GROMACS .gro file of C-alpha atoms in nm:
model
  188
    1GLY     CA    1  -2.800  -3.318   0.764
    2SER     CA    2  -2.656  -3.029   0.574
    3ARG     CA    3  -2.290  -2.959   0.544
    4ALA     CA    4  -2.165  -2.602   0.528
    5ALA     CA    5  -1.861  -2.512   0.324
    6VAL     CA    6  -1.583  -2.349   0.520
    7SER     CA    7  -1.363  -2.097   0.344
    8ARG     CA    8  -1.004  -2.083   0.461
    9GLY     CA    9  -0.735  -1.851   0.333
   10PRO     CA   10  -0.380  -1.964   0.267
   11ARG     CA   11  -0.154  -2.011   0.567
   12MET     CA   12   0.154  -1.846   0.424
   13GLN     CA   13   0.442  -1.947   0.650
   14GLU     CA   14   0.339  -2.309   0.691
   15ASN     CA   15   0.257  -2.377   0.325
   16ALA     CA   16   0.444  -2.118   0.116
   17VAL     CA   17   0.779  -2.158   0.292
   18PRO     CA   18   0.751  -2.481   0.490
   19PHE     CA   19   1.121  -2.496   0.580
   20LEU     CA   20   1.114  -2.164   0.770
   21GLU     CA   21   0.997  -2.120   1.127
   22ARG     CA   22   0.726  -1.869   1.205
   23PRO     CA   23   0.891  -1.556   1.352
   24PRO     CA   24   0.808  -1.523   1.723
   25ALA     CA   25   0.693  -1.159   1.690
   26LEU     CA   26   0.426  -1.256   1.435
   27ASP     CA   27   0.167  -1.405   1.668
   28GLY     CA   28  -0.142  -1.329   1.458
   29SER     CA   29  -0.250  -1.030   1.667
   30LEU     CA   30  -0.223  -0.779   1.378
   31ALA     CA   31  -0.480  -0.772   1.100
   32GLY     CA   32  -0.355  -0.974   0.805
   33ASP     CA   33  -0.071  -1.137   1.001
   34VAL     CA   34  -0.023  -1.487   0.863
   35GLY     CA   35   0.334  -1.526   0.983
   36PHE     CA   36   0.501  -1.457   0.649
   37ASP     CA   37   0.837  -1.288   0.703
   38PRO     CA   38   1.103  -1.485   0.515
   39VAL     CA   39   1.362  -1.206   0.548
   40GLY     CA   40   1.313  -1.171   0.924
   41PHE     CA   41   1.238  -0.798   0.950
   42SER     CA   42   1.007  -0.866   1.247
   43ASN     CA   43   1.309  -0.989   1.446
   44TYR     CA   44   1.483  -0.651   1.425
   45PHE     CA   45   1.217  -0.378   1.389
   46ASP     CA   46   0.914  -0.274   1.591
   47LEU     CA   47   0.609  -0.441   1.436
   48ARG     CA   48   0.403  -0.123   1.475
   49TRP     CA   49   0.659   0.068   1.270
   50LEU     CA   50   0.660  -0.202   1.001
   51ARG     CA   51   0.278  -0.204   0.997
   52GLU     CA   52   0.274   0.176   0.970
   53ALA     CA   53   0.499   0.151   0.663
   54GLU     CA   54   0.287  -0.127   0.512
   55LEU     CA   55  -0.036   0.067   0.560
   56LYS     CA   56   0.115   0.387   0.423
   57HIS     CA   57   0.258   0.218   0.115
   58GLY     CA   58  -0.070   0.034   0.063
   59ARG     CA   59  -0.274   0.355   0.087
   60VAL     CA   60  -0.044   0.538  -0.154
   61CYS     CA   61  -0.055   0.249  -0.402
   62MET     CA   62  -0.436   0.230  -0.385
   63LEU     CA   63  -0.440   0.595  -0.490
   64GLY     CA   64  -0.161   0.534  -0.742
   65VAL     CA   65  -0.344   0.250  -0.918
   66THR     CA   66  -0.653   0.469  -0.941
   67GLY     CA   67  -0.440   0.752  -1.078
   68LEU     CA   68  -0.275   0.535  -1.342
   69LEU     CA   69  -0.618   0.425  -1.467
   70VAL     CA   70  -0.800   0.760  -1.446
   71GLN     CA   71  -0.524   0.949  -1.629
   72GLU     CA   72  -0.595   0.748  -1.941
   73PHE     CA   73  -0.945   0.902  -1.960
   74VAL     CA   74  -0.933   1.236  -1.778
   75THR     CA   75  -0.727   1.536  -1.885
   76LEU     CA   76  -0.745   1.875  -1.719
   77PRO     CA   77  -0.804   2.152  -1.975
   78GLN     CA   78  -0.472   2.328  -1.922
   79PHE     CA   79  -0.264   2.010  -1.963
   80SER     CA   80  -0.208   1.750  -2.233
   81ASN     CA   81  -0.154   1.383  -2.160
   82GLY     CA   82   0.159   1.198  -2.263
   83LYS     CA   83   0.153   0.864  -2.439
   84THR     CA   84   0.114   0.688  -2.101
   85PRO     CA   85   0.036   0.815  -1.751
   86VAL     CA   86   0.397   0.739  -1.657
   87ASP     CA   87   0.513   0.978  -1.932
   88ASP     CA   88   0.309   1.255  -1.766
   89PHE     CA   89   0.540   1.243  -1.465
   90PHE     CA   90   0.833   1.355  -1.680
   91VAL     CA   91   0.641   1.658  -1.810
   92VAL     CA   92   0.617   1.814  -1.463
   93PRO     CA   93   0.884   2.081  -1.409
   94ALA     CA   94   1.150   2.007  -1.146
   95ALA     CA   95   1.022   2.290  -0.925
   96GLY     CA   96   0.678   2.129  -0.922
   97LEU     CA   97   0.822   1.792  -0.819
   98TRP     CA   98   1.018   1.954  -0.536
   99GLN     CA   99   0.702   2.132  -0.425
  100VAL     CA  100   0.518   1.799  -0.407
  101PHE     CA  101   0.813   1.637  -0.227
  102PHE     CA  102   0.831   1.908   0.042
  103THR     CA  103   0.453   1.918   0.086
  104ILE     CA  104   0.440   1.542   0.147
  105GLY     CA  105   0.731   1.575   0.390
  106ALA     CA  106   0.551   1.849   0.582
  107ILE     CA  107   0.233   1.640   0.598
  108GLU     CA  108   0.438   1.346   0.732
  109PHE     CA  109   0.603   1.559   1.001
  110PHE     CA  110   0.282   1.727   1.116
  111SER     CA  111   0.063   1.416   1.106
  112HIS     CA  112   0.311   1.228   1.327
  113GLY     CA  113   0.375   1.520   1.560
  114PHE     CA  114   0.740   1.534   1.444
  115LYS     CA  115   0.796   1.176   1.567
  116LEU     CA  116   0.916   0.963   1.276
  117THR     CA  117   1.154   0.705   1.422
  118PRO     CA  118   1.054   0.358   1.545
  119GLY     CA  119   1.159   0.465   1.895
  120ASP     CA  120   0.927   0.762   1.931
  121MET     CA  121   0.649   0.729   1.671
  122PHE     CA  122   0.421   0.531   1.903
  123SER     CA  123   0.533   0.681   2.235
  124GLU     CA  124   0.187   0.831   2.293
  125GLY     CA  125   0.014   0.495   2.248
  126ARG     CA  126  -0.146   0.535   1.906
  127GLU     CA  127  -0.192   0.231   1.685
  128ALA     CA  128  -0.017   0.196   1.352
  129GLY     CA  129  -0.209   0.376   1.077
  130ASP     CA  130  -0.448   0.546   1.319
  131PHE     CA  131  -0.452   0.926   1.289
  132ASN     CA  132  -0.780   0.982   1.479
  133PHE     CA  133  -0.955   1.066   1.154
  134ASP     CA  134  -1.293   0.892   1.141
  135PRO     CA  135  -1.553   1.145   1.024
  136LEU     CA  136  -1.804   0.871   0.931
  137GLY     CA  137  -1.775   0.686   1.263
  138CYS     CA  138  -1.666   0.360   1.099
  139GLY     CA  139  -1.466   0.258   1.407
  140LYS     CA  140  -1.754   0.254   1.655
  141ASN     CA  141  -1.828  -0.116   1.607
  142PRO     CA  142  -1.518  -0.320   1.710
  143ASP     CA  143  -1.611  -0.618   1.490
  144ALA     CA  144  -1.663  -0.400   1.183
  145LEU     CA  145  -1.339  -0.213   1.259
  146ALA     CA  146  -1.142  -0.540   1.278
  147ARG     CA  147  -1.287  -0.645   0.942
  148ARG     CA  148  -1.207  -0.305   0.786
  149ARG     CA  149  -0.848  -0.325   0.909
  150LEU     CA  150  -0.806  -0.668   0.751
  151VAL     CA  151  -0.963  -0.548   0.426
  152GLU     CA  152  -0.734  -0.243   0.420
  153VAL     CA  153  -0.421  -0.455   0.466
  154LYS     CA  154  -0.522  -0.706   0.199
  155ASN     CA  155  -0.629  -0.438  -0.051
  156GLY     CA  156  -0.310  -0.244   0.019
  157ARG     CA  157  -0.095  -0.550  -0.048
  158LEU     CA  158  -0.280  -0.615  -0.372
  159ALA     CA  159  -0.247  -0.248  -0.473
  160MET     CA  160   0.130  -0.254  -0.413
  161ILE     CA  161   0.165  -0.550  -0.648
  162ALA     CA  162  -0.078  -0.398  -0.901
  163PHE     CA  163   0.096  -0.060  -0.903
  164GLY     CA  164   0.436  -0.219  -0.958
  165GLY     CA  165   0.297  -0.435  -1.239
  166MET     CA  166   0.114  -0.149  -1.410
  167LEU     CA  167   0.413   0.083  -1.383
  168HIS     CA  168   0.651  -0.169  -1.537
  169GLN     CA  169   0.399  -0.269  -1.802
  170GLN     CA  170   0.369   0.095  -1.911
  171LEU     CA  171   0.746   0.146  -1.911
  172LEU     CA  172   0.808  -0.170  -2.115
  173THR     CA  173   0.526  -0.147  -2.368
  174GLY     CA  174   0.477   0.230  -2.398
  175GLN     CA  175   0.101   0.178  -2.367
  176GLY     CA  176  -0.141   0.266  -2.092
  177THR     CA  177  -0.294  -0.022  -1.898
  178ILE     CA  178  -0.645   0.018  -2.041
  179GLU     CA  179  -0.508   0.076  -2.391
  180GLN     CA  180  -0.309  -0.246  -2.371
  181LEU     CA  181  -0.608  -0.442  -2.240
  182ALA     CA  182  -0.826  -0.306  -2.519
  183ASN     CA  183  -0.571  -0.408  -2.784
  184PHE     CA  184  -0.473  -0.739  -2.625
  185LYS     CA  185  -0.348  -1.007  -2.862
  186ALA     CA  186  -0.274  -1.357  -2.738
  187ILE     CA  187   0.070  -1.501  -2.800
  188GLN     CA  188   0.049  -1.748  -3.087
   0.00000   0.00000   0.00000
């Protein structure tokens, strides 16, 4: 007979930190939940609020990684690029940064209906990360939706690590990510 290979992902809490118990709130019901919470945040905060933060940070970092890469190649005609994309941040006038800050704050307030605390954010029953915005109808098939949620969480986690790495690499080396990859020299 034939044998099929079975692919299994890592079981974080059991293998990565074997001396810790799996937190009781992490029962595997959320997409991407593998029971990894060594600090114990899930014992003190609403899981939906934590998931909302994780999804939001993941989404922002997915855009941020794209932005750090695209800025090395694309320059708008009225602007000039700095040595690295991180340097471009410091060229923006303070008034422009405040404008961005207040605009993002307004979007946060309006998109959540002015409910931002763990106690009231989900009082109307919405799921974490769901803003009823699905113009392509991707959520019609429950199986496909479950897969997309898992993919979003995993890609968001990867993007958070990637953004942090790229940001620090640019601050330490003074080179853009693509520039450094193109001029890579192995340590002798």
